[in-house]
Structures are given as C-alpha cells and as structure tokens.
Amino acid sequence: MSSIDGSAVRKLVVACDAGMGSSVMLAGQLRRELRKLPVVVEHHPVAAIPADADVVLCQAGLAARARSGAPGAVVVGFRLFLGDPRVAQVVAAVKSGGPVVGTPGG
C-alpha cells in the first residue's frame, strides 16, 4: 500500500471504465472543492492514466487495473461516486496536508 502527503499532490486523476458520466461529475466536483489549491484534477479512462498522476481515484473494482497502469501513483478505490468516505478523506488530506493512503489489494 502506498501513500503521499496531501500537500504534495499536484495531479489528481479520476479514472473510469464504464463511461456513464458519474466519474466526470466527480472530477468536476473535486475541481470545485480544490480550486484554490495548486492541484490539477483530470478525468481519464483507467487504461490511459497519465504518468504524472500523484493520486488516482477510481471505483474499487478498477483499483488493480489503475495500479498496474499507474505504478507511481497512489490509487484510492471507492464505492460511491457521491458521499464516499474515501473520497472525502482524500479531499481533506489534500486541503490539510494529511496522508493520502492507497487502498490495498484490487
């Protein structure tokens, strides 16, 4: 399991696979929440995560694929697109400088 201090996050990627729009909405929400910080929030398919991503947020079922496609990033899997505690923890850590800890397994 990897981790990064939230204050060191410069690129946060929301990765998806289904293309249903929920992850795009999450990326937009995160952009608004983090707009005052020097953090870029992007949305990418799980098969095309940029190499410079510091943190990747994706549905828990995609975490193993995201981890293999972005070995240098901290991958955080979540279950709910809105109101998931893992996403809230990442946002809080980026805002306050706490640890962002990747989820174990796949």
mmCIF file with all atom_site columns, C-alpha atoms in Angstrom:
data_model
loop_
_atom_site.group_PDB
_atom_site.id
_atom_site.type_symbol
_atom_site.label_atom_id
_atom_site.label_alt_id
_atom_site.label_comp_id
_atom_site.label_asym_id
_atom_site.label_entity_id
_atom_site.label_seq_id
_atom_site.pdbx_PDB_ins_code
_atom_site.Cartn_x
_atom_site.Cartn_y
_atom_site.Cartn_z
_atom_site.occupancy
_atom_site.B_iso_or_equiv
_atom_site.pdbx_formal_charge
_atom_site.auth_seq_id
_atom_site.auth_comp_id
_atom_site.auth_asym_id
_atom_site.auth_atom_id
_atom_site.pdbx_PDB_model_num
ATOM 1   C CA . MET A 1 1   ? 0.000   0.000  0.000   1.00 0.00 ? 1   MET A CA 1
ATOM 2   C CA . SER A 1 2   ? 1.448   3.374  -0.975  1.00 0.00 ? 2   SER A CA 1
ATOM 3   C CA . SER A 1 3   ? 0.867   6.849  0.389   1.00 0.00 ? 3   SER A CA 1
ATOM 4   C CA . ILE A 1 4   ? 1.620   10.508 -0.247  1.00 0.00 ? 4   ILE A CA 1
ATOM 5   C CA . ASP A 1 5   ? 1.234   13.613 1.862   1.00 0.00 ? 5   ASP A CA 1
ATOM 6   C CA . GLY A 1 6   ? -1.769  15.589 0.660   1.00 0.00 ? 6   GLY A CA 1
ATOM 7   C CA . SER A 1 7   ? 0.279   18.790 0.436   1.00 0.00 ? 7   SER A CA 1
ATOM 8   C CA . ALA A 1 8   ? 2.493   17.108 -2.194  1.00 0.00 ? 8   ALA A CA 1
ATOM 9   C CA . VAL A 1 9   ? -0.406  16.207 -4.517  1.00 0.00 ? 9   VAL A CA 1
ATOM 10  C CA . ARG A 1 10  ? -0.252  18.204 -7.747  1.00 0.00 ? 10  ARG A CA 1
ATOM 11  C CA . LYS A 1 11  ? -2.307  15.976 -10.070 1.00 0.00 ? 11  LYS A CA 1
ATOM 12  C CA . LEU A 1 12  ? -5.349  14.004 -9.017  1.00 0.00 ? 12  LEU A CA 1
ATOM 13  C CA . VAL A 1 13  ? -6.966  11.771 -11.627 1.00 0.00 ? 13  VAL A CA 1
ATOM 14  C CA . VAL A 1 14  ? -10.460 10.330 -11.522 1.00 0.00 ? 14  VAL A CA 1
ATOM 15  C CA . ALA A 1 15  ? -10.284 7.157  -13.605 1.00 0.00 ? 15  ALA A CA 1
ATOM 16  C CA . CYS A 1 16  ? -13.250 5.293  -15.050 1.00 0.00 ? 16  CYS A CA 1
ATOM 17  C CA . ASP A 1 17  ? -14.163 2.448  -17.337 1.00 0.00 ? 17  ASP A CA 1
ATOM 18  C CA . ALA A 1 18  ? -17.925 2.462  -17.864 1.00 0.00 ? 18  ALA A CA 1
ATOM 19  C CA . GLY A 1 19  ? -18.253 5.922  -19.422 1.00 0.00 ? 19  GLY A CA 1
ATOM 20  C CA . MET A 1 20  ? -21.597 6.639  -17.773 1.00 0.00 ? 20  MET A CA 1
ATOM 21  C CA . GLY A 1 21  ? -20.693 10.165 -16.683 1.00 0.00 ? 21  GLY A CA 1
ATOM 22  C CA . SER A 1 22  ? -20.589 9.662  -12.911 1.00 0.00 ? 22  SER A CA 1
ATOM 23  C CA . SER A 1 23  ? -16.811 9.891  -12.795 1.00 0.00 ? 23  SER A CA 1
ATOM 24  C CA . VAL A 1 24  ? -16.890 13.060 -14.914 1.00 0.00 ? 24  VAL A CA 1
ATOM 25  C CA . MET A 1 25  ? -19.283 14.577 -12.373 1.00 0.00 ? 25  MET A CA 1
ATOM 26  C CA . LEU A 1 26  ? -16.972 13.524 -9.533  1.00 0.00 ? 26  LEU A CA 1
ATOM 27  C CA . ALA A 1 27  ? -13.979 15.120 -11.280 1.00 0.00 ? 27  ALA A CA 1
ATOM 28  C CA . GLY A 1 28  ? -15.944 18.367 -11.667 1.00 0.00 ? 28  GLY A CA 1
ATOM 29  C CA . GLN A 1 29  ? -16.933 18.305 -8.004  1.00 0.00 ? 29  GLN A CA 1
ATOM 30  C CA . LEU A 1 30  ? -13.310 17.777 -6.961  1.00 0.00 ? 30  LEU A CA 1
ATOM 31  C CA . ARG A 1 31  ? -12.147 20.617 -9.235  1.00 0.00 ? 31  ARG A CA 1
ATOM 32  C CA . ARG A 1 32  ? -14.564 22.955 -7.457  1.00 0.00 ? 32  ARG A CA 1
ATOM 33  C CA . GLU A 1 33  ? -13.556 21.731 -3.988  1.00 0.00 ? 33  GLU A CA 1
ATOM 34  C CA . LEU A 1 34  ? -9.823  22.057 -4.689  1.00 0.00 ? 34  LEU A CA 1
ATOM 35  C CA . ARG A 1 35  ? -9.859  25.106 -6.986  1.00 0.00 ? 35  ARG A CA 1
ATOM 36  C CA . LYS A 1 36  ? -7.936  27.320 -4.553  1.00 0.00 ? 36  LYS A CA 1
ATOM 37  C CA . LEU A 1 37  ? -5.087  24.816 -4.285  1.00 0.00 ? 37  LEU A CA 1
ATOM 38  C CA . PRO A 1 38  ? -2.265  24.103 -6.768  1.00 0.00 ? 38  PRO A CA 1
ATOM 39  C CA . VAL A 1 39  ? -3.866  20.778 -7.732  1.00 0.00 ? 39  VAL A CA 1
ATOM 40  C CA . VAL A 1 40  ? -4.958  19.757 -11.216 1.00 0.00 ? 40  VAL A CA 1
ATOM 41  C CA . VAL A 1 41  ? -7.950  17.409 -11.311 1.00 0.00 ? 41  VAL A CA 1
ATOM 42  C CA . GLU A 1 42  ? -8.379  15.393 -14.511 1.00 0.00 ? 42  GLU A CA 1
ATOM 43  C CA . HIS A 1 43  ? -10.640 12.631 -15.757 1.00 0.00 ? 43  HIS A CA 1
ATOM 44  C CA . HIS A 1 44  ? -9.166  9.736  -17.759 1.00 0.00 ? 44  HIS A CA 1
ATOM 45  C CA . PRO A 1 45  ? -10.049 6.173  -18.750 1.00 0.00 ? 45  PRO A CA 1
ATOM 46  C CA . VAL A 1 46  ? -8.420  3.637  -16.443 1.00 0.00 ? 46  VAL A CA 1
ATOM 47  C CA . ALA A 1 47  ? -6.347  2.409  -19.406 1.00 0.00 ? 47  ALA A CA 1
ATOM 48  C CA . ALA A 1 48  ? -4.913  5.896  -20.050 1.00 0.00 ? 48  ALA A CA 1
ATOM 49  C CA . ILE A 1 49  ? -3.880  7.344  -16.689 1.00 0.00 ? 49  ILE A CA 1
ATOM 50  C CA . PRO A 1 50  ? -1.117  9.927  -17.171 1.00 0.00 ? 50  PRO A CA 1
ATOM 51  C CA . ALA A 1 51  ? 2.304   9.010  -15.811 1.00 0.00 ? 51  ALA A CA 1
ATOM 52  C CA . ASP A 1 52  ? 2.478   12.220 -13.756 1.00 0.00 ? 52  ASP A CA 1
ATOM 53  C CA . ALA A 1 53  ? -0.633  11.435 -11.684 1.00 0.00 ? 53  ALA A CA 1
ATOM 54  C CA . ASP A 1 54  ? 0.050   11.619 -7.955  1.00 0.00 ? 54  ASP A CA 1
ATOM 55  C CA . VAL A 1 55  ? -3.303  10.177 -6.842  1.00 0.00 ? 55  VAL A CA 1
ATOM 56  C CA . VAL A 1 56  ? -5.853  8.139  -8.788  1.00 0.00 ? 56  VAL A CA 1
ATOM 57  C CA . LEU A 1 57  ? -9.435  7.836  -7.560  1.00 0.00 ? 57  LEU A CA 1
ATOM 58  C CA . CYS A 1 58  ? -11.458 5.028  -9.128  1.00 0.00 ? 58  CYS A CA 1
ATOM 59  C CA . GLN A 1 59  ? -14.170 2.567  -8.299  1.00 0.00 ? 59  GLN A CA 1
ATOM 60  C CA . ALA A 1 60  ? -12.836 -0.204 -6.074  1.00 0.00 ? 60  ALA A CA 1
ATOM 61  C CA . GLY A 1 61  ? -13.285 -2.793 -8.827  1.00 0.00 ? 61  GLY A CA 1
ATOM 62  C CA . LEU A 1 62  ? -10.909 -0.852 -11.090 1.00 0.00 ? 62  LEU A CA 1
ATOM 63  C CA . ALA A 1 63  ? -8.156  -0.327 -8.499  1.00 0.00 ? 63  ALA A CA 1
ATOM 64  C CA . ALA A 1 64  ? -5.970  -3.233 -9.630  1.00 0.00 ? 64  ALA A CA 1
ATOM 65  C CA . ARG A 1 65  ? -6.078  -2.057 -13.257 1.00 0.00 ? 65  ARG A CA 1
ATOM 66  C CA . ALA A 1 66  ? -5.363  1.525  -12.208 1.00 0.00 ? 66  ALA A CA 1
ATOM 67  C CA . ARG A 1 67  ? -2.451  0.358  -10.054 1.00 0.00 ? 67  ARG A CA 1
ATOM 68  C CA . SER A 1 68  ? -0.878  -1.546 -12.956 1.00 0.00 ? 68  SER A CA 1
ATOM 69  C CA . GLY A 1 69  ? -1.406  1.377  -15.350 1.00 0.00 ? 69  GLY A CA 1
ATOM 70  C CA . ALA A 1 70  ? -0.100  3.988  -12.929 1.00 0.00 ? 70  ALA A CA 1
ATOM 71  C CA . PRO A 1 71  ? 2.519   2.289  -10.758 1.00 0.00 ? 71  PRO A CA 1
ATOM 72  C CA . GLY A 1 72  ? 3.892   5.587  -9.455  1.00 0.00 ? 72  GLY A CA 1
ATOM 73  C CA . ALA A 1 73  ? 0.530   6.885  -8.222  1.00 0.00 ? 73  ALA A CA 1
ATOM 74  C CA . VAL A 1 74  ? -1.362  6.307  -5.014  1.00 0.00 ? 74  VAL A CA 1
ATOM 75  C CA . VAL A 1 75  ? -4.572  4.517  -6.037  1.00 0.00 ? 75  VAL A CA 1
ATOM 76  C CA . VAL A 1 76  ? -7.637  5.019  -3.880  1.00 0.00 ? 76  VAL A CA 1
ATOM 77  C CA . GLY A 1 77  ? -10.641 2.855  -4.629  1.00 0.00 ? 77  GLY A CA 1
ATOM 78  C CA . PHE A 1 78  ? -14.123 3.998  -3.637  1.00 0.00 ? 78  PHE A CA 1
ATOM 79  C CA . ARG A 1 79  ? -17.622 2.522  -3.788  1.00 0.00 ? 79  ARG A CA 1
ATOM 80  C CA . LEU A 1 80  ? -19.896 5.581  -4.136  1.00 0.00 ? 80  LEU A CA 1
ATOM 81  C CA . PHE A 1 81  ? -19.467 8.452  -6.572  1.00 0.00 ? 81  PHE A CA 1
ATOM 82  C CA . LEU A 1 82  ? -21.170 10.890 -4.209  1.00 0.00 ? 82  LEU A CA 1
ATOM 83  C CA . GLY A 1 83  ? -20.546 10.941 -0.488  1.00 0.00 ? 83  GLY A CA 1
ATOM 84  C CA . ASP A 1 84  ? -17.951 8.170  -0.308  1.00 0.00 ? 84  ASP A CA 1
ATOM 85  C CA . PRO A 1 85  ? -15.787 8.481  2.826   1.00 0.00 ? 85  PRO A CA 1
ATOM 86  C CA . ARG A 1 86  ? -12.601 7.515  0.909   1.00 0.00 ? 86  ARG A CA 1
ATOM 87  C CA . VAL A 1 87  ? -13.082 10.450 -1.486  1.00 0.00 ? 87  VAL A CA 1
ATOM 88  C CA . ALA A 1 88  ? -13.786 12.777 1.461   1.00 0.00 ? 88  ALA A CA 1
ATOM 89  C CA . GLN A 1 89  ? -10.569 11.573 3.147   1.00 0.00 ? 89  GLN A CA 1
ATOM 90  C CA . VAL A 1 90  ? -8.534  12.359 0.033   1.00 0.00 ? 90  VAL A CA 1
ATOM 91  C CA . VAL A 1 91  ? -10.026 15.856 -0.245  1.00 0.00 ? 91  VAL A CA 1
ATOM 92  C CA . ALA A 1 92  ? -9.409  16.543 3.452   1.00 0.00 ? 92  ALA A CA 1
ATOM 93  C CA . ALA A 1 93  ? -5.806  15.325 3.192   1.00 0.00 ? 93  ALA A CA 1
ATOM 94  C CA . VAL A 1 94  ? -5.090  17.472 0.135   1.00 0.00 ? 94  VAL A CA 1
ATOM 95  C CA . LYS A 1 95  ? -6.579  20.516 1.877   1.00 0.00 ? 95  LYS A CA 1
ATOM 96  C CA . SER A 1 96  ? -4.860  19.990 5.230   1.00 0.00 ? 96  SER A CA 1
ATOM 97  C CA . GLY A 1 97  ? -1.654  18.145 4.335   1.00 0.00 ? 97  GLY A CA 1
ATOM 98  C CA . GLY A 1 98  ? -2.559  14.795 5.861   1.00 0.00 ? 98  GLY A CA 1
ATOM 99  C CA . PRO A 1 99  ? -1.697  11.400 4.384   1.00 0.00 ? 99  PRO A CA 1
ATOM 100 C CA . VAL A 1 100 ? -3.433  10.014 1.313   1.00 0.00 ? 100 VAL A CA 1
ATOM 101 C CA . VAL A 1 101 ? -3.211  6.259  1.677   1.00 0.00 ? 101 VAL A CA 1
ATOM 102 C CA . GLY A 1 102 ? -3.843  3.876  -1.206  1.00 0.00 ? 102 GLY A CA 1
ATOM 103 C CA . THR A 1 103 ? -6.342  1.099  -0.805  1.00 0.00 ? 103 THR A CA 1
ATOM 104 C CA . PRO A 1 104 ? -4.891  -2.392 -0.502  1.00 0.00 ? 104 PRO A CA 1
ATOM 105 C CA . GLY A 1 105 ? -5.476  -5.210 -2.956  1.00 0.00 ? 105 GLY A CA 1
ATOM 106 C CA . GLY A 1 106 ? -7.560  -4.818 -6.061  1.00 0.00 ? 106 GLY A CA 1
#
